[in-house]
């Protein structure tokens, strides 16, 4: 479980490098910065919302995941269009 939990990170960076037209160092630094930002502020934001309402915190998390998936889909579509 530990290996699988961390394996997606490498696969995600591989796909960013493979499909991006910008240099690998730039592409992965942007992705890593965004992931670190989310890992830092996501739990704190969830805790603040959960202090008010636990169900609303889970709904907000689901909405955030949906928006993230939408951005990934739009980014992949844009990269496919440029190829």
PDB file of N, CA and C in Angstrom:
ATOM      1  N   UNK A   1       0.833  -1.190   0.000  1.00  0.00           N
ATOM      2  CA  UNK A   1       0.000   0.000   0.000  1.00  0.00           C
ATOM      3  C   UNK A   1       0.877   1.253   0.000  1.00  0.00           C
ATOM      4  N   UNK A   2       1.969   1.213   0.752  1.00  0.00           N
ATOM      5  CA  UNK A   2       2.859   2.374   0.794  1.00  0.00           C
ATOM      6  C   UNK A   2       3.466   2.637  -0.588  1.00  0.00           C
ATOM      7  N   UNK A   3       3.905   1.582  -1.253  1.00  0.00           N
ATOM      8  CA  UNK A   3       4.485   1.728  -2.590  1.00  0.00           C
ATOM      9  C   UNK A   3       3.485   2.262  -3.590  1.00  0.00           C
ATOM     10  N   UNK A   4       2.271   1.757  -3.534  1.00  0.00           N
ATOM     11  CA  UNK A   4       1.244   2.237  -4.463  1.00  0.00           C
ATOM     12  C   UNK A   4       0.838   3.667  -4.152  1.00  0.00           C
ATOM     13  N   UNK A   5       0.849   4.014  -2.888  1.00  0.00           N
ATOM     14  CA  UNK A   5       0.471   5.372  -2.501  1.00  0.00           C
ATOM     15  C   UNK A   5       1.436   6.421  -3.012  1.00  0.00           C
ATOM     16  N   UNK A   6       2.715   6.046  -3.120  1.00  0.00           N
ATOM     17  CA  UNK A   6       3.707   6.996  -3.614  1.00  0.00           C
ATOM     18  C   UNK A   6       4.041   6.811  -5.078  1.00  0.00           C
ATOM     19  N   UNK A   7       3.636   5.705  -5.665  1.00  0.00           N
ATOM     20  CA  UNK A   7       3.974   5.435  -7.067  1.00  0.00           C
ATOM     21  C   UNK A   7       3.264   6.387  -8.023  1.00  0.00           C
ATOM     22  N   UNK A   8       2.058   6.830  -7.692  1.00  0.00           N
ATOM     23  CA  UNK A   8       1.316   7.692  -8.605  1.00  0.00           C
ATOM     24  C   UNK A   8       2.065   8.998  -8.843  1.00  0.00           C
ATOM     25  N   UNK A   9       2.828   9.439  -7.861  1.00  0.00           N
ATOM     26  CA  UNK A   9       3.589  10.677  -7.991  1.00  0.00           C
ATOM     27  C   UNK A   9       4.581  10.598  -9.146  1.00  0.00           C
ATOM     28  N   UNK A  10       5.319   9.506  -9.216  1.00  0.00           N
ATOM     29  CA  UNK A  10       6.281   9.326 -10.302  1.00  0.00           C
ATOM     30  C   UNK A  10       5.619   9.187 -11.648  1.00  0.00           C
ATOM     31  N   UNK A  11       4.530   8.457 -11.694  1.00  0.00           N
ATOM     32  CA  UNK A  11       3.801   8.274 -12.949  1.00  0.00           C
ATOM     33  C   UNK A  11       3.215   9.610 -13.424  1.00  0.00           C
ATOM     34  N   UNK A  12       2.722  10.395 -12.486  1.00  0.00           N
ATOM     35  CA  UNK A  12       2.170  11.699 -12.832  1.00  0.00           C
ATOM     36  C   UNK A  12       3.259  12.607 -13.415  1.00  0.00           C
ATOM     37  N   UNK A  13       4.426  12.634 -12.785  1.00  0.00           N
ATOM     38  CA  UNK A  13       5.518  13.455 -13.300  1.00  0.00           C
ATOM     39  C   UNK A  13       6.000  12.947 -14.664  1.00  0.00           C
ATOM     40  N   UNK A  14       6.025  11.648 -14.833  1.00  0.00           N
ATOM     41  CA  UNK A  14       6.398  11.086 -16.137  1.00  0.00           C
ATOM     42  C   UNK A  14       5.446  11.561 -17.226  1.00  0.00           C
ATOM     43  N   UNK A  15       4.147  11.541 -16.938  1.00  0.00           N
ATOM     44  CA  UNK A  15       3.185  11.977 -17.953  1.00  0.00           C
ATOM     45  C   UNK A  15       3.306  13.470 -18.227  1.00  0.00           C
ATOM     46  N   UNK A  16       3.608  14.257 -17.205  1.00  0.00           N
ATOM     47  CA  UNK A  16       3.794  15.701 -17.417  1.00  0.00           C
ATOM     48  C   UNK A  16       4.996  15.951 -18.318  1.00  0.00           C
ATOM     49  N   UNK A  17       6.086  15.248 -18.064  1.00  0.00           N
ATOM     50  CA  UNK A  17       7.288  15.423 -18.883  1.00  0.00           C
ATOM     51  C   UNK A  17       7.055  14.927 -20.308  1.00  0.00           C
ATOM     52  N   UNK A  18       6.374  13.814 -20.421  1.00  0.00           N
ATOM     53  CA  UNK A  18       6.161  13.212 -21.745  1.00  0.00           C
ATOM     54  C   UNK A  18       5.276  14.080 -22.638  1.00  0.00           C
ATOM     55  N   UNK A  19       4.224  14.663 -22.092  1.00  0.00           N
ATOM     56  CA  UNK A  19       3.265  15.384 -22.928  1.00  0.00           C
ATOM     57  C   UNK A  19       3.489  16.892 -22.965  1.00  0.00           C
ATOM     58  N   UNK A  20       4.432  17.390 -22.199  1.00  0.00           N
ATOM     59  CA  UNK A  20       4.666  18.824 -22.165  1.00  0.00           C
ATOM     60  C   UNK A  20       5.713  19.218 -23.209  1.00  0.00           C
ATOM     61  N   UNK A  21       5.543  20.383 -23.775  1.00  0.00           N
ATOM     62  CA  UNK A  21       6.506  20.878 -24.754  1.00  0.00           C
ATOM     63  C   UNK A  21       7.568  21.754 -24.099  1.00  0.00           C
ATOM     64  N   UNK A  22       7.366  22.136 -22.858  1.00  0.00           N
ATOM     65  CA  UNK A  22       8.373  22.935 -22.161  1.00  0.00           C
ATOM     66  C   UNK A  22       9.403  22.002 -21.538  1.00  0.00           C
ATOM     67  N   UNK A  23      10.586  22.507 -21.173  1.00  0.00           N
ATOM     68  CA  UNK A  23      11.617  21.640 -20.598  1.00  0.00           C
ATOM     69  C   UNK A  23      11.121  20.887 -19.359  1.00  0.00           C
ATOM     70  N   UNK A  24      11.646  19.693 -19.165  1.00  0.00           N
ATOM     71  CA  UNK A  24      11.193  18.819 -18.082  1.00  0.00           C
ATOM     72  C   UNK A  24      11.334  19.470 -16.719  1.00  0.00           C
ATOM     73  N   UNK A  25      12.422  20.185 -16.493  1.00  0.00           N
ATOM     74  CA  UNK A  25      12.637  20.811 -15.189  1.00  0.00           C
ATOM     75  C   UNK A  25      11.574  21.864 -14.895  1.00  0.00           C
ATOM     76  N   UNK A  26      11.197  22.613 -15.900  1.00  0.00           N
ATOM     77  CA  UNK A  26      10.171  23.648 -15.715  1.00  0.00           C
ATOM     78  C   UNK A  26       8.812  23.001 -15.470  1.00  0.00           C
ATOM     79  N   UNK A  27       8.482  22.002 -16.264  1.00  0.00           N
ATOM     80  CA  UNK A  27       7.177  21.347 -16.143  1.00  0.00           C
ATOM     81  C   UNK A  27       7.014  20.698 -14.773  1.00  0.00           C
ATOM     82  N   UNK A  28       8.019  19.957 -14.342  1.00  0.00           N
ATOM     83  CA  UNK A  28       7.888  19.276 -13.046  1.00  0.00           C
ATOM     84  C   UNK A  28       7.961  20.254 -11.884  1.00  0.00           C
ATOM     85  N   UNK A  29       8.682  21.362 -12.043  1.00  0.00           N
ATOM     86  CA  UNK A  29       8.715  22.335 -10.944  1.00  0.00           C
ATOM     87  C   UNK A  29       7.365  23.009 -10.756  1.00  0.00           C
ATOM     88  N   UNK A  30       6.668  23.282 -11.837  1.00  0.00           N
ATOM     89  CA  UNK A  30       5.332  23.865 -11.729  1.00  0.00           C
ATOM     90  C   UNK A  30       4.382  22.879 -11.063  1.00  0.00           C
ATOM     91  N   UNK A  31       4.438  21.631 -11.498  1.00  0.00           N
ATOM     92  CA  UNK A  31       3.559  20.607 -10.926  1.00  0.00           C
ATOM     93  C   UNK A  31       3.883  20.376  -9.453  1.00  0.00           C
ATOM     94  N   UNK A  32       5.161  20.289  -9.127  1.00  0.00           N
ATOM     95  CA  UNK A  32       5.555  20.033  -7.742  1.00  0.00           C
ATOM     96  C   UNK A  32       5.182  21.197  -6.829  1.00  0.00           C
ATOM     97  N   UNK A  33       5.290  22.429  -7.331  1.00  0.00           N
ATOM     98  CA  UNK A  33       4.887  23.587  -6.539  1.00  0.00           C
ATOM     99  C   UNK A  33       3.396  23.552  -6.250  1.00  0.00           C
ATOM    100  N   UNK A  34       2.599  23.236  -7.250  1.00  0.00           N
ATOM    101  CA  UNK A  34       1.152  23.159  -7.045  1.00  0.00           C
ATOM    102  C   UNK A  34       0.784  22.032  -6.087  1.00  0.00           C
ATOM    103  N   UNK A  35       1.457  20.883  -6.207  1.00  0.00           N
ATOM    104  CA  UNK A  35       1.169  19.761  -5.316  1.00  0.00           C
ATOM    105  C   UNK A  35       1.562  20.092  -3.874  1.00  0.00           C
ATOM    106  N   UNK A  36       2.678  20.767  -3.701  1.00  0.00           N
ATOM    107  CA  UNK A  36       3.108  21.152  -2.352  1.00  0.00           C
ATOM    108  C   UNK A  36       2.166  22.184  -1.745  1.00  0.00           C
ATOM    109  N   UNK A  37       1.708  23.109  -2.560  1.00  0.00           N
ATOM    110  CA  UNK A  37       0.737  24.107  -2.089  1.00  0.00           C
ATOM    111  C   UNK A  37      -0.537  23.421  -1.602  1.00  0.00           C
ATOM    112  N   UNK A  38      -1.032  22.482  -2.400  1.00  0.00           N
ATOM    113  CA  UNK A  38      -2.246  21.764  -2.002  1.00  0.00           C
ATOM    114  C   UNK A  38      -2.042  20.909  -0.770  1.00  0.00           C
ATOM    115  N   UNK A  39      -0.879  20.269  -0.660  1.00  0.00           N
ATOM    116  CA  UNK A  39      -0.595  19.435   0.507  1.00  0.00           C
ATOM    117  C   UNK A  39      -0.428  20.269   1.770  1.00  0.00           C
ATOM    118  N   UNK A  40      -0.021  21.519   1.611  1.00  0.00           N
ATOM    119  CA  UNK A  40       0.163  22.397   2.763  1.00  0.00           C
ATOM    120  C   UNK A  40      -1.152  23.014   3.224  1.00  0.00           C
ATOM    121  N   UNK A  41      -1.888  23.575   2.303  1.00  0.00           N
ATOM    122  CA  UNK A  41      -3.070  24.335   2.683  1.00  0.00           C
ATOM    123  C   UNK A  41      -4.374  23.540   2.617  1.00  0.00           C
ATOM    124  N   UNK A  42      -4.391  22.421   1.908  1.00  0.00           N
ATOM    125  CA  UNK A  42      -5.602  21.618   1.813  1.00  0.00           C
ATOM    126  C   UNK A  42      -6.110  21.096   3.149  1.00  0.00           C
ATOM    127  N   UNK A  43      -5.270  20.423   3.927  1.00  0.00           N
ATOM    128  CA  UNK A  43      -5.747  19.932   5.224  1.00  0.00           C
ATOM    129  C   UNK A  43      -6.178  21.046   6.175  1.00  0.00           C
ATOM    130  N   UNK A  44      -5.464  22.170   6.137  1.00  0.00           N
ATOM    131  CA  UNK A  44      -5.846  23.289   7.004  1.00  0.00           C
ATOM    132  C   UNK A  44      -7.211  23.849   6.593  1.00  0.00           C
ATOM    133  N   UNK A  45      -7.425  23.981   5.279  1.00  0.00           N
ATOM    134  CA  UNK A  45      -8.722  24.476   4.802  1.00  0.00           C
ATOM    135  C   UNK A  45      -9.836  23.504   5.154  1.00  0.00           C
ATOM    136  N   UNK A  46      -9.558  22.199   4.996  1.00  0.00           N
ATOM    137  CA  UNK A  46     -10.564  21.201   5.366  1.00  0.00           C
ATOM    138  C   UNK A  46     -10.897  21.308   6.857  1.00  0.00           C
ATOM    139  N   UNK A  47      -9.872  21.463   7.689  1.00  0.00           N
ATOM    140  CA  UNK A  47     -10.104  21.575   9.127  1.00  0.00           C
ATOM    141  C   UNK A  47     -10.921  22.791   9.495  1.00  0.00           C
ATOM    142  N   UNK A  48     -10.659  23.919   8.836  1.00  0.00           N
ATOM    143  CA  UNK A  48     -11.441  25.125   9.124  1.00  0.00           C
ATOM    144  C   UNK A  48     -12.901  24.959   8.728  1.00  0.00           C
ATOM    145  N   UNK A  49     -13.130  24.360   7.573  1.00  0.00           N
ATOM    146  CA  UNK A  49     -14.515  24.145   7.133  1.00  0.00           C
ATOM    147  C   UNK A  49     -15.179  23.077   8.000  1.00  0.00           C
ATOM    148  N   UNK A  50     -14.438  22.030   8.374  1.00  0.00           N
ATOM    149  CA  UNK A  50     -15.007  20.960   9.204  1.00  0.00           C
ATOM    150  C   UNK A  50     -15.370  21.462  10.592  1.00  0.00           C
ATOM    151  N   UNK A  51     -14.687  22.502  11.059  1.00  0.00           N
ATOM    152  CA  UNK A  51     -15.033  23.080  12.353  1.00  0.00           C
ATOM    153  C   UNK A  51     -16.426  23.702  12.333  1.00  0.00           C
ATOM    154  N   UNK A  52     -16.838  24.139  11.159  1.00  0.00           N
ATOM    155  CA  UNK A  52     -18.182  24.705  11.007  1.00  0.00           C
ATOM    156  C   UNK A  52     -19.192  23.603  10.716  1.00  0.00           C
ATOM    157  N   UNK A  53     -18.899  22.769   9.732  1.00  0.00           N
ATOM    158  CA  UNK A  53     -19.810  21.693   9.345  1.00  0.00           C
ATOM    159  C   UNK A  53     -19.022  20.580   8.667  1.00  0.00           C
ATOM    160  N   UNK A  54     -19.074  19.404   9.256  1.00  0.00           N
ATOM    161  CA  UNK A  54     -18.338  18.271   8.712  1.00  0.00           C
ATOM    162  C   UNK A  54     -18.871  17.846   7.342  1.00  0.00           C
ATOM    163  N   UNK A  55     -20.194  17.723   7.140  1.00  0.00           N
ATOM    164  CA  UNK A  55     -20.695  17.355   5.798  1.00  0.00           C
ATOM    165  C   UNK A  55     -20.324  18.379   4.721  1.00  0.00           C
ATOM    166  N   UNK A  56     -20.348  19.646   5.066  1.00  0.00           N
ATOM    167  CA  UNK A  56     -19.983  20.665   4.083  1.00  0.00           C
ATOM    168  C   UNK A  56     -18.507  20.540   3.721  1.00  0.00           C
ATOM    169  N   UNK A  57     -17.658  20.160   4.683  1.00  0.00           N
ATOM    170  CA  UNK A  57     -16.239  19.971   4.395  1.00  0.00           C
ATOM    171  C   UNK A  57     -16.046  18.860   3.372  1.00  0.00           C
ATOM    172  N   UNK A  58     -16.798  17.770   3.496  1.00  0.00           N
ATOM    173  CA  UNK A  58     -16.672  16.676   2.532  1.00  0.00           C
ATOM    174  C   UNK A  58     -17.228  17.058   1.170  1.00  0.00           C
ATOM    175  N   UNK A  59     -18.294  17.827   1.154  1.00  0.00           N
ATOM    176  CA  UNK A  59     -18.853  18.299  -0.114  1.00  0.00           C
ATOM    177  C   UNK A  59     -17.857  19.237  -0.801  1.00  0.00           C
ATOM    178  N   UNK A  60     -17.231  20.128  -0.020  1.00  0.00           N
ATOM    179  CA  UNK A  60     -16.229  21.034  -0.580  1.00  0.00           C
ATOM    180  C   UNK A  60     -15.031  20.247  -1.121  1.00  0.00           C
ATOM    181  N   UNK A  61     -14.647  19.179  -0.426  1.00  0.00           N
ATOM    182  CA  UNK A  61     -13.555  18.330  -0.916  1.00  0.00           C
ATOM    183  C   UNK A  61     -13.924  17.668  -2.233  1.00  0.00           C
ATOM    184  N   UNK A  62     -15.145  17.178  -2.331  1.00  0.00           N
ATOM    185  CA  UNK A  62     -15.593  16.543  -3.569  1.00  0.00           C
ATOM    186  C   UNK A  62     -15.626  17.550  -4.716  1.00  0.00           C
ATOM    187  N   UNK A  63     -16.083  18.743  -4.446  1.00  0.00           N
ATOM    188  CA  UNK A  63     -16.110  19.788  -5.472  1.00  0.00           C
ATOM    189  C   UNK A  63     -14.689  20.139  -5.906  1.00  0.00           C
ATOM    190  N   UNK A  64     -13.774  20.245  -4.947  1.00  0.00           N
ATOM    191  CA  UNK A  64     -12.384  20.533  -5.278  1.00  0.00           C
ATOM    192  C   UNK A  64     -11.754  19.441  -6.120  1.00  0.00           C
ATOM    193  N   UNK A  65     -12.044  18.186  -5.803  1.00  0.00           N
ATOM    194  CA  UNK A  65     -11.525  17.073  -6.602  1.00  0.00           C
ATOM    195  C   UNK A  65     -12.104  17.094  -8.010  1.00  0.00           C
ATOM    196  N   UNK A  66     -13.373  17.422  -8.134  1.00  0.00           N
ATOM    197  CA  UNK A  66     -14.000  17.512  -9.451  1.00  0.00           C
ATOM    198  C   UNK A  66     -13.360  18.622 -10.279  1.00  0.00           C
ATOM    199  N   UNK A  67     -13.115  19.768  -9.654  1.00  0.00           N
ATOM    200  CA  UNK A  67     -12.491  20.882 -10.366  1.00  0.00           C
ATOM    201  C   UNK A  67     -11.066  20.511 -10.780  1.00  0.00           C
ATOM    202  N   UNK A  68     -10.334  19.834  -9.903  1.00  0.00           N
ATOM    203  CA  UNK A  68      -8.989  19.384 -10.247  1.00  0.00           C
ATOM    204  C   UNK A  68      -8.997  18.423 -11.417  1.00  0.00           C
ATOM    205  N   UNK A  69      -9.944  17.479 -11.406  1.00  0.00           N
ATOM    206  CA  UNK A  69     -10.055  16.532 -12.517  1.00  0.00           C
ATOM    207  C   UNK A  69     -10.406  17.260 -13.814  1.00  0.00           C
ATOM    208  N   UNK A  70     -11.236  18.261 -13.719  1.00  0.00           N
ATOM    209  CA  UNK A  70     -11.590  19.055 -14.898  1.00  0.00           C
ATOM    210  C   UNK A  70     -10.368  19.772 -15.460  1.00  0.00           C
ATOM    211  N   UNK A  71      -9.537  20.336 -14.586  1.00  0.00           N
ATOM    212  CA  UNK A  71      -8.319  21.003 -15.046  1.00  0.00           C
ATOM    213  C   UNK A  71      -7.360  20.022 -15.696  1.00  0.00           C
ATOM    214  N   UNK A  72      -7.231  18.835 -15.131  1.00  0.00           N
ATOM    215  CA  UNK A  72      -6.363  17.819 -15.737  1.00  0.00           C
ATOM    216  C   UNK A  72      -6.885  17.451 -17.125  1.00  0.00           C
ATOM    217  N   UNK A  73      -8.183  17.246 -17.233  1.00  0.00           N
ATOM    218  CA  UNK A  73      -8.785  16.892 -18.519  1.00  0.00           C
ATOM    219  C   UNK A  73      -8.588  18.009 -19.545  1.00  0.00           C
ATOM    220  N   UNK A  74      -8.812  19.262 -19.129  1.00  0.00           N
ATOM    221  CA  UNK A  74      -8.633  20.386 -20.050  1.00  0.00           C
ATOM    222  C   UNK A  74      -7.173  20.542 -20.455  1.00  0.00           C
ATOM    223  N   UNK A  75      -6.268  20.358 -19.515  1.00  0.00           N
ATOM    224  CA  UNK A  75      -4.849  20.443 -19.838  1.00  0.00           C
ATOM    225  C   UNK A  75      -4.420  19.360 -20.813  1.00  0.00           C
ATOM    226  N   UNK A  76      -4.900  18.149 -20.590  1.00  0.00           N
ATOM    227  CA  UNK A  76      -4.564  17.042 -21.502  1.00  0.00           C
ATOM    228  C   UNK A  76      -5.136  17.290 -22.891  1.00  0.00           C
ATOM    229  N   UNK A  77      -6.335  17.805 -22.946  1.00  0.00           N
ATOM    230  CA  UNK A  77      -6.950  18.113 -24.245  1.00  0.00           C
ATOM    231  C   UNK A  77      -6.173  19.193 -24.979  1.00  0.00           C
ATOM    232  N   UNK A  78      -5.711  20.195 -24.242  1.00  0.00           N
ATOM    233  CA  UNK A  78      -4.931  21.267 -24.858  1.00  0.00           C
ATOM    234  C   UNK A  78      -3.601  20.750 -25.363  1.00  0.00           C
ATOM    235  N   UNK A  79      -2.955  19.882 -24.605  1.00  0.00           N
ATOM    236  CA  UNK A  79      -1.683  19.325 -25.050  1.00  0.00           C
ATOM    237  C   UNK A  79      -1.869  18.416 -26.254  1.00  0.00           C
ATOM    238  N   UNK A  80      -2.975  17.699 -26.315  1.00  0.00           N
ATOM    239  CA  UNK A  80      -3.251  16.840 -27.479  1.00  0.00           C
ATOM    240  C   UNK A  80      -3.507  17.673 -28.725  1.00  0.00           C
ATOM    241  N   UNK A  81      -4.115  18.802 -28.567  1.00  0.00           N
ATOM    242  CA  UNK A  81      -4.422  19.673 -29.689  1.00  0.00           C
ATOM    243  C   UNK A  81      -3.149  20.246 -30.300  1.00  0.00           C
ATOM    244  N   UNK A  82      -2.143  20.512 -29.472  1.00  0.00           N
ATOM    245  CA  UNK A  82      -0.891  21.099 -29.965  1.00  0.00           C
ATOM    246  C   UNK A  82       0.012  20.065 -30.648  1.00  0.00           C
ATOM    247  N   UNK A  83      -0.192  18.805 -30.373  1.00  0.00           N
ATOM    248  CA  UNK A  83       0.668  17.760 -30.954  1.00  0.00           C
ATOM    249  C   UNK A  83       0.414  17.540 -32.415  1.00  0.00           C
TER     250      UNK A  83
END
